[in-house]
Short mmCIF file of C-alpha atoms and ligand atoms in Angstrom, two decimals:
data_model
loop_
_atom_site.label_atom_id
_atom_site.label_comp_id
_atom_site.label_asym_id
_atom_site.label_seq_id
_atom_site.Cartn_x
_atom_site.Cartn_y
_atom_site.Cartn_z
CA UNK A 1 36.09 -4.41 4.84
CA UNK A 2 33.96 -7.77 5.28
CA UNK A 3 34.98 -10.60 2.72
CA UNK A 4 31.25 -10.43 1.25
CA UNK A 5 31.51 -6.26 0.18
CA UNK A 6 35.10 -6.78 -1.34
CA UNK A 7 33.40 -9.69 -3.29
CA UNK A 8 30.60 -8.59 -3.79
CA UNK A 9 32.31 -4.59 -4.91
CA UNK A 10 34.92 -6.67 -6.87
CA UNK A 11 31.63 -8.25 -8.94
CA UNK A 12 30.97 -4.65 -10.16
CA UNK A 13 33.94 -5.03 -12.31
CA UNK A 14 33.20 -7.84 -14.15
CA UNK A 15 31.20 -7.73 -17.65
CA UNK A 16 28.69 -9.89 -16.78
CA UNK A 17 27.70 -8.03 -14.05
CA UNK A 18 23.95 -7.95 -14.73
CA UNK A 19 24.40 -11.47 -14.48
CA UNK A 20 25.35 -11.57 -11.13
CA UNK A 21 22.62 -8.96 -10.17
CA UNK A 22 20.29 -11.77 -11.17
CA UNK A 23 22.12 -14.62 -9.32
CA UNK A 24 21.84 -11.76 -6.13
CA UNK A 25 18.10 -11.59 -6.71
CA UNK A 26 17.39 -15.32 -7.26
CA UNK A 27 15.43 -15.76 -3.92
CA UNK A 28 13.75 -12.54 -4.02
CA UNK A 29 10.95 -10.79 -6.20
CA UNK A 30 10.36 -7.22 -6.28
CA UNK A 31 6.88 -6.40 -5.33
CA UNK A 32 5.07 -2.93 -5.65
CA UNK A 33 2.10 -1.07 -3.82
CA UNK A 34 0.28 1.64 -6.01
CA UNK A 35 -2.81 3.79 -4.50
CA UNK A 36 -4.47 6.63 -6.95
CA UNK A 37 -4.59 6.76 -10.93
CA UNK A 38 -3.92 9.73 -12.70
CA UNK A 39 -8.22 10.49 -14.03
CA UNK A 40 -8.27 14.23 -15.44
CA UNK A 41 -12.32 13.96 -15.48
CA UNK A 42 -12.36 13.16 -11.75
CA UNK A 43 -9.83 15.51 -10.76
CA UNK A 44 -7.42 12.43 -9.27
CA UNK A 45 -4.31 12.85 -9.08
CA UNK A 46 -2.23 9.84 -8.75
CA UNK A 47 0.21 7.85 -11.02
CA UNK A 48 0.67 9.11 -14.27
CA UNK A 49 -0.68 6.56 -16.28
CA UNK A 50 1.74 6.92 -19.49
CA UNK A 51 4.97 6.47 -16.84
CA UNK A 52 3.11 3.07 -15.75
CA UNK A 53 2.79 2.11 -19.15
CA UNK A 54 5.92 2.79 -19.93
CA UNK A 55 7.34 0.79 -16.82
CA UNK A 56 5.35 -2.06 -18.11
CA UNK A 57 6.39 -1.84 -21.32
CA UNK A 58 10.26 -1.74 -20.06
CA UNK A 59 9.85 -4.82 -17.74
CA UNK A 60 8.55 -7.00 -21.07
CA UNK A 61 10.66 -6.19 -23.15
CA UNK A 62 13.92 -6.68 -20.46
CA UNK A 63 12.19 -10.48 -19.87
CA UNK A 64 11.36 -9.28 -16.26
CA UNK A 65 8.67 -11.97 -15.29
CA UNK A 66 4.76 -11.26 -13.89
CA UNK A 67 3.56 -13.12 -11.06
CA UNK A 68 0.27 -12.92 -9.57
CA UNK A 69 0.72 -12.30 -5.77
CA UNK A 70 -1.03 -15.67 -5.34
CA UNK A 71 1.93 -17.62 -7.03
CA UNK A 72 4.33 -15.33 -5.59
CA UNK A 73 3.40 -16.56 -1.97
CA UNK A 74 3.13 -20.21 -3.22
CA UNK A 75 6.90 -19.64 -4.95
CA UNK A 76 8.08 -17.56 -1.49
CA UNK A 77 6.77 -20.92 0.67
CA UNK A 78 9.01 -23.16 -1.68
CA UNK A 79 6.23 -24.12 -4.03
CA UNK A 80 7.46 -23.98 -7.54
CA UNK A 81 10.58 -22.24 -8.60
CA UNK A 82 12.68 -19.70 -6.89
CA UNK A 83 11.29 -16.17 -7.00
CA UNK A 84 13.95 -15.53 -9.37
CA UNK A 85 13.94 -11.65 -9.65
CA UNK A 86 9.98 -11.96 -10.38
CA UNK A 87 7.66 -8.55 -9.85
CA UNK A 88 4.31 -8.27 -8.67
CA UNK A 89 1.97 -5.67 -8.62
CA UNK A 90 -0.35 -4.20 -5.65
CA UNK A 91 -2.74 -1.34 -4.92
CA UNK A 92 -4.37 -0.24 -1.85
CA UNK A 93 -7.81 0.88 -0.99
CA UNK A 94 -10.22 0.14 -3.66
CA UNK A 95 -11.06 3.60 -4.94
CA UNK A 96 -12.96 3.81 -8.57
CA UNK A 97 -9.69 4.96 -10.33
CA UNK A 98 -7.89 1.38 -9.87
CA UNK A 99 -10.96 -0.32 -11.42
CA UNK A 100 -11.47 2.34 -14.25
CA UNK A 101 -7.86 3.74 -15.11
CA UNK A 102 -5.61 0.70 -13.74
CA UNK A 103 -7.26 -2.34 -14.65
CA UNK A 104 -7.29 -1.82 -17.94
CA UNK A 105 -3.41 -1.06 -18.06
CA UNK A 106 -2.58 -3.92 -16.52
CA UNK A 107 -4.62 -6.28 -18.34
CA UNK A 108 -3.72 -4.62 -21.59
CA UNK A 109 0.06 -5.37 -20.47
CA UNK A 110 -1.00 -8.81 -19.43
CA UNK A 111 0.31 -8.35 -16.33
CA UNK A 112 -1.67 -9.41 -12.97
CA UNK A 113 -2.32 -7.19 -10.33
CA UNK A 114 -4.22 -7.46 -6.81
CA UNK A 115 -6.13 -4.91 -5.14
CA UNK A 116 -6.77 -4.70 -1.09
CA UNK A 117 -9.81 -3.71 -0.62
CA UNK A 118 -11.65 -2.18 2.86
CA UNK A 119 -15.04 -3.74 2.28
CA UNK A 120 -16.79 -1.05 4.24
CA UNK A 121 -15.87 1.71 1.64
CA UNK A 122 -17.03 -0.46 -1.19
CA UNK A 123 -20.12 -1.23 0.78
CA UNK A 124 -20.70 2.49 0.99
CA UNK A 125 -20.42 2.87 4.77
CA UNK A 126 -17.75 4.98 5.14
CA UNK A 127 -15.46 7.13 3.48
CA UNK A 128 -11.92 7.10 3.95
CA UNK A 129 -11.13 9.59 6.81
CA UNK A 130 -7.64 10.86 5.51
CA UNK A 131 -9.97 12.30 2.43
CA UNK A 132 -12.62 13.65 4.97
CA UNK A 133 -9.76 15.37 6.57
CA UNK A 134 -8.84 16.58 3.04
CA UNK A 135 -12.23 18.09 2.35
CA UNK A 136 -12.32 20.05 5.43
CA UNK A 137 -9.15 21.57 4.62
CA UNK A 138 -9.94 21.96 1.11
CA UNK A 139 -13.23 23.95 1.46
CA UNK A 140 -12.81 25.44 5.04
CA UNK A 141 -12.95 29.63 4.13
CA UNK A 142 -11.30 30.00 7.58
CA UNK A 143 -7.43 30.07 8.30
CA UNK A 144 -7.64 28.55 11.72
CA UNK A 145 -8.76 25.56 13.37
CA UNK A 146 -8.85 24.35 17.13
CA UNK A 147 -8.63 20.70 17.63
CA UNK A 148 -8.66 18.80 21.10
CA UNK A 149 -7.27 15.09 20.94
CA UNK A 150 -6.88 13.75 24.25
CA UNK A 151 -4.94 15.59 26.51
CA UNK A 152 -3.77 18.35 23.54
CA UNK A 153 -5.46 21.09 21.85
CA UNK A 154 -4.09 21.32 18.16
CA UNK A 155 -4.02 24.70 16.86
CA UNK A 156 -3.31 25.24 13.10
CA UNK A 157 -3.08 28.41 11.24
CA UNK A 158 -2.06 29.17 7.82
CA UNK A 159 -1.59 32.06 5.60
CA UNK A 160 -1.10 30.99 2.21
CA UNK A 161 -1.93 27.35 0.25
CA UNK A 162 1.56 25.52 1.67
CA UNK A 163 1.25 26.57 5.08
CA UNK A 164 -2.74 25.12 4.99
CA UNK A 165 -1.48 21.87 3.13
CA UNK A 166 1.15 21.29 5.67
CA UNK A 167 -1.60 21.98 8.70
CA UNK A 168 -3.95 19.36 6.93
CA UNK A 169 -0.51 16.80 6.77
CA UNK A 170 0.21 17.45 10.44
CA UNK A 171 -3.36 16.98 11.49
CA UNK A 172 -3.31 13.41 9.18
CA UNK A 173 -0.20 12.70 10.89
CA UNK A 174 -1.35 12.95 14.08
CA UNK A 175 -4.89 11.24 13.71
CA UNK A 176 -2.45 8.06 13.26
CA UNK A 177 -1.33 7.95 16.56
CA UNK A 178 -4.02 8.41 18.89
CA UNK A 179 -6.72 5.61 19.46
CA UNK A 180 -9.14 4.71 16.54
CA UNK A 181 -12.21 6.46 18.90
CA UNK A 182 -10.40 9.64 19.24
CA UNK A 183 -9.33 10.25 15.63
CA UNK A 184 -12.98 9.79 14.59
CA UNK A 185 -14.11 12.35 17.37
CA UNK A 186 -11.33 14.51 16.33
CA UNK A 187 -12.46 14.46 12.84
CA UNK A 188 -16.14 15.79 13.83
CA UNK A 189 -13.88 18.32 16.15
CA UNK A 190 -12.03 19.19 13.29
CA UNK A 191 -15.06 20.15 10.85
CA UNK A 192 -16.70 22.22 13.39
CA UNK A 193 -13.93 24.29 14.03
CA UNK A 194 -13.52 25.28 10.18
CA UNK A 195 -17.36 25.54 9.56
CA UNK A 196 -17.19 22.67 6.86
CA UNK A 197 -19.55 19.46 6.59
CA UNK A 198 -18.62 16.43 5.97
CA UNK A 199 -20.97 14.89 3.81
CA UNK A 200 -22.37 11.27 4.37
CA UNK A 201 -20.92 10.07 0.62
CA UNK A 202 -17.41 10.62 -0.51
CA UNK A 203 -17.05 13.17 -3.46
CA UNK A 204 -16.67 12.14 -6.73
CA UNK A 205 -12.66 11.73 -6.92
CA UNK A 206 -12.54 9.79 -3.39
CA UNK A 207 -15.50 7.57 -4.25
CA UNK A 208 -15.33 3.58 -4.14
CA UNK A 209 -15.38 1.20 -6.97
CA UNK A 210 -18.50 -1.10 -6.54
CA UNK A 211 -18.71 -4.85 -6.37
CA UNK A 212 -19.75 -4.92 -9.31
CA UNK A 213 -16.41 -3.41 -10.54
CA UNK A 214 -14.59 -5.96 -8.69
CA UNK A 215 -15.73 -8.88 -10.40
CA UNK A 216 -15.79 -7.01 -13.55
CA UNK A 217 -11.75 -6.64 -12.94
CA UNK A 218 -11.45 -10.11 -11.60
CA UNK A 219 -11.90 -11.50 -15.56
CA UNK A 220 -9.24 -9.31 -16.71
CA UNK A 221 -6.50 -10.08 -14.51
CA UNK A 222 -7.48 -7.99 -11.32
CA UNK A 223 -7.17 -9.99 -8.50
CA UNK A 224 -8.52 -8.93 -4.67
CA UNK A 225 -7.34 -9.03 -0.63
CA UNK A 226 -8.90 -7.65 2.17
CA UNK A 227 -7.26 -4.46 3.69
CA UNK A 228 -9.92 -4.20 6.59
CA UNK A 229 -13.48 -3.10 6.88
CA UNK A 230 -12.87 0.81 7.98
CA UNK A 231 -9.24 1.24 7.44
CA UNK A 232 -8.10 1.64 10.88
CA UNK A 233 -4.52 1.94 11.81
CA UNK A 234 -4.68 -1.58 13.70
CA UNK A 235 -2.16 -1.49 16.22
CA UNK A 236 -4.83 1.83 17.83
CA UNK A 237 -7.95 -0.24 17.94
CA UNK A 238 -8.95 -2.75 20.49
CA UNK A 239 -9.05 -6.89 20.26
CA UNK A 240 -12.87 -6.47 19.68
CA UNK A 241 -12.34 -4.00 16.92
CA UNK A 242 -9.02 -5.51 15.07
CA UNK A 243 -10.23 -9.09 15.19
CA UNK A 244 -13.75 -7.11 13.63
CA UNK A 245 -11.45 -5.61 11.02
CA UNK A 246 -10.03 -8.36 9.54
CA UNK A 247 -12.44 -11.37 10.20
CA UNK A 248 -15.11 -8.88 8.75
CA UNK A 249 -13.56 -7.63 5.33
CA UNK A 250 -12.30 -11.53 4.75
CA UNK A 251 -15.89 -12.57 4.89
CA UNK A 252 -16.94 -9.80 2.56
CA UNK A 253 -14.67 -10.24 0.43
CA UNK A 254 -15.16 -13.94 -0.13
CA UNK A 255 -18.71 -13.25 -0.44
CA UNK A 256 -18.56 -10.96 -3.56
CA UNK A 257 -15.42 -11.65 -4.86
CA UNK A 258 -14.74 -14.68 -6.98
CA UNK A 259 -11.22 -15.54 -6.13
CA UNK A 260 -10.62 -14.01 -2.93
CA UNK A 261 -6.83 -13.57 -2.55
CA UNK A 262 -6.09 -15.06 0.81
CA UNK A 263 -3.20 -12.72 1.74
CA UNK A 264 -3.80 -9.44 4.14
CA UNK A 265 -2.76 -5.90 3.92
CA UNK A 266 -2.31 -3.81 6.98
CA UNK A 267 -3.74 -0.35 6.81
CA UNK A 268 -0.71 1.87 6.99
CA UNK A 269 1.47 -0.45 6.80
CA UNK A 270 4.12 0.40 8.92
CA UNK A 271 5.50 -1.63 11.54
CA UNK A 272 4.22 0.26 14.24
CA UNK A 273 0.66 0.13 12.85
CA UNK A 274 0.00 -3.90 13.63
CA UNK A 275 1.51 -6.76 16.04
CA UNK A 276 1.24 -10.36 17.08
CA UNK A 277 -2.48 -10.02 17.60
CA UNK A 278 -3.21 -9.48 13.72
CA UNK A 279 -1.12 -12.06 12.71
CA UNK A 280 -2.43 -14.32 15.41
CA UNK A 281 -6.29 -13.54 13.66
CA UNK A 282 -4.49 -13.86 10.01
CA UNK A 283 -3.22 -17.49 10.96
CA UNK A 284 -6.64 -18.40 12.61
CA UNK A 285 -8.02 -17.43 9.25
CA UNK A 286 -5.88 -19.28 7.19
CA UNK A 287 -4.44 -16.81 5.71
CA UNK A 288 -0.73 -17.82 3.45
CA UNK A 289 0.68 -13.88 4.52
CA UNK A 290 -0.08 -10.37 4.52
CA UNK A 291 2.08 -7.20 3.10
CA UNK A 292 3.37 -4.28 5.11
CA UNK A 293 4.21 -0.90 3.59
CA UNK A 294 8.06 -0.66 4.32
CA UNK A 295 10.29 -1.27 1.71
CA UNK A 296 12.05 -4.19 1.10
CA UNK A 297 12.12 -7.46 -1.02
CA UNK A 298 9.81 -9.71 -0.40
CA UNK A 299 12.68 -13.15 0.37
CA UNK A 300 12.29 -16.27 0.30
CA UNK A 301 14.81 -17.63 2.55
CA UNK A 302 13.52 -15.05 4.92
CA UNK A 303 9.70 -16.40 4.26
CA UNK A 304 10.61 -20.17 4.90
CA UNK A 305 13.09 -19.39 7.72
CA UNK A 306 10.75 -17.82 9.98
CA UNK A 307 6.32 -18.57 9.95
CA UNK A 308 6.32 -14.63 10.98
CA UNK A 309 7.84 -13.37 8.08
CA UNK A 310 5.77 -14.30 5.66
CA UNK A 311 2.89 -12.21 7.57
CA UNK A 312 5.47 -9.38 6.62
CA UNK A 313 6.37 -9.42 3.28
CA UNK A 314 8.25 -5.89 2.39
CA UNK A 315 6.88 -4.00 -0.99
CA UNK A 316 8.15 -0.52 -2.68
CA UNK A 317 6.20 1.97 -3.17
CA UNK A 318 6.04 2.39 -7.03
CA UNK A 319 8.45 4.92 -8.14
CA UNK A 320 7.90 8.25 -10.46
CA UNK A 321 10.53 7.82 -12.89
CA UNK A 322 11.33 4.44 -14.73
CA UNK A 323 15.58 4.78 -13.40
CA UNK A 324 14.24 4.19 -9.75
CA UNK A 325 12.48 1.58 -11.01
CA UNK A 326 14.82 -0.46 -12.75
CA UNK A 327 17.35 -0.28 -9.65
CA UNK A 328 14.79 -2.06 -7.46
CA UNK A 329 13.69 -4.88 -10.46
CA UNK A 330 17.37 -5.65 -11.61
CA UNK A 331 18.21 -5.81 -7.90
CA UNK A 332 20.82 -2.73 -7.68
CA UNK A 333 18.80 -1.86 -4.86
CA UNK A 334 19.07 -5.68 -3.27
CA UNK A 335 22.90 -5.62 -4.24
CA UNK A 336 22.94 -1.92 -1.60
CA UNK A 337 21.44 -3.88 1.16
CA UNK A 338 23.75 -6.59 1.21
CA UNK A 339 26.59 -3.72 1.18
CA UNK A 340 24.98 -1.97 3.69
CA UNK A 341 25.16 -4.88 5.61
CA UNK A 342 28.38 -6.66 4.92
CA UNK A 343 30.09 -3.19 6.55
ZN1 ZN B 1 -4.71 1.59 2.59
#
């Protein structure tokens, strides 16, 4: 056993071992990505917005510390004090439920929060193709469909509800790893085959929130980042199209929004789904950093040690029951990984 586990499982048996969680998390902050809001008269499903308040509620009243993912960057970069154990709040996309439902929360918890935005779904260009794929499946009255995507024909069939869910989650799966031109084509394909159209607008419960909404949020504690124009998974597209994507949404973003957060999100998020070339066009841009989907800390030995790493700053998804939580904020979770490690 390393010197560092016997230490650090030794630590476990002291009483002030909360206090040496904290020391553990000094240089890191725990920040969290969010998508949907639970909205009943919509028909969203999404976070249930008593457990979030609830969450909130928790990290107040256990002195947890807000910081605006602005600051946090500044703090991760050695500006100001140590991250300390600090959370930070995300959510991706821009849909109306995160200006309607979540806004409000937040600011009524006084807590900041920053939304990444793909400018062409609030410019009501586009709507996201995961949900188009979703409305085919939901209102298709067939129990087939035929798909060809490059080389492959995709066949789904399904009997029952499950067996149609998990045909629409293999198709979703595997419109993320073709090229950007094929999904779309694939998605026409795909409509076709199960007699279904795809209308021009989103429906109600996958529509955007508008501009206007986005300023609105900005004066109660909503802040915005751009998370592309069209939502591509990056790493698929082309130089034309990715440098498109993210020069693009930055521009419309700092055109409507009044404090344009100048730190990226990468559709997807995963670490297959961008490369050099976006951070390349992110440090052209000026941007301080961009978030990634995979979970993790965001450190900030790890952000000064390396200029990459802070264009890959780690973020949990935001858990379903407040115990999950509470091992990633008081650093339980951070305490693992070093374990992990140290073996
Ligand atoms: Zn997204």
């Amino acid at each position: 056993m390393g010197t560092v586990k016997r230490l650090l499982l030794n630590s476990l048996l002291l009483p002030g071992f909360p206090a040496s969680l904290k020391y553990v998390q000094r240089h890191c902050a725990t920040v969290f990505m969010l998508h949907r809001f639970q909205d009943a008269e919509r028909g969203i499903a999404g976070c249930d917005v008593s457990h979030l308040r609830r969450a909130l509620a928790y990290l107040i009243k256990n002195d947890y510390e807000f910081v605006s993912l602005i600051d946090l960057f500044d703090r991760l970069a050695g500006k100001g004090p140590q991250p300390s154990g600090a959370v930070a709040f995300t959510i991706d996309d821009g849909y109306i439920d995160q200006a309607t439902i979540a806004a409000p929360i937040f600011a009524e918890f006084g807590c900041p929060v920053t939304t990444f935005v793909s400018t062409g779904f609030l410019d009501g260009k586009l709507w996201f193709w995961w949900d188009q794929i979703a409305h085919v499946f939901v209102h298709t009255t067939r129990r087939s469909v035929q798909v060809r995507m490059g080389d492959t024909v995709l066949d789904y069939r399904w009997e029952n509800e499950d067996q149609r869910i998990r045909a629409q989650a293999e198709f979703t799966a595997a419109c993320k790893v073709v090229p950007d031109s094929q999904r779309l084509a694939a998605i026409a394909q795909l409509a076709q085959s199960a007699e279904v159209e795809i209308p021009n607008t989103p429906t109600p419960h996958c529509a955007p929130m508008s501009w206007e909404d986005v300023r609105a949020c900005e004066k109660v504690g909503m802040s915005f980042g751009p998370h592309t124009v069209t939502h591509p998974v990056l790493s698929r597209t082309t130089h034309e199209e990715a440098d498109y994507e993210i020069t693009e949404s930055w521009a419309r973003l700092c055109a409507e929004a009044q404090s344009p957060v100048p730190v990226f999100c990468y559709p997807n998020g995963g670490w297959g789904d961008f490369g050099e070339r976006e951070v390349a066009v992110l440090r052209r841009l000026g941007f301080l950093g961009a978030v990634v989907g995979e979970p993790g800390y965001a450190n900030a030995l790890a952000f000064q040690r390396s200029q990459d790493d802070r264009f890959k700053v780690r973020r949990f998804g935001f858990p379903d029951e407040l115990p999950h939580m509470i091992q990633y904020v008081s650093g339980v979770e951070r305490f693992k990984q070093i374990l992990r490690r140290s073996i």
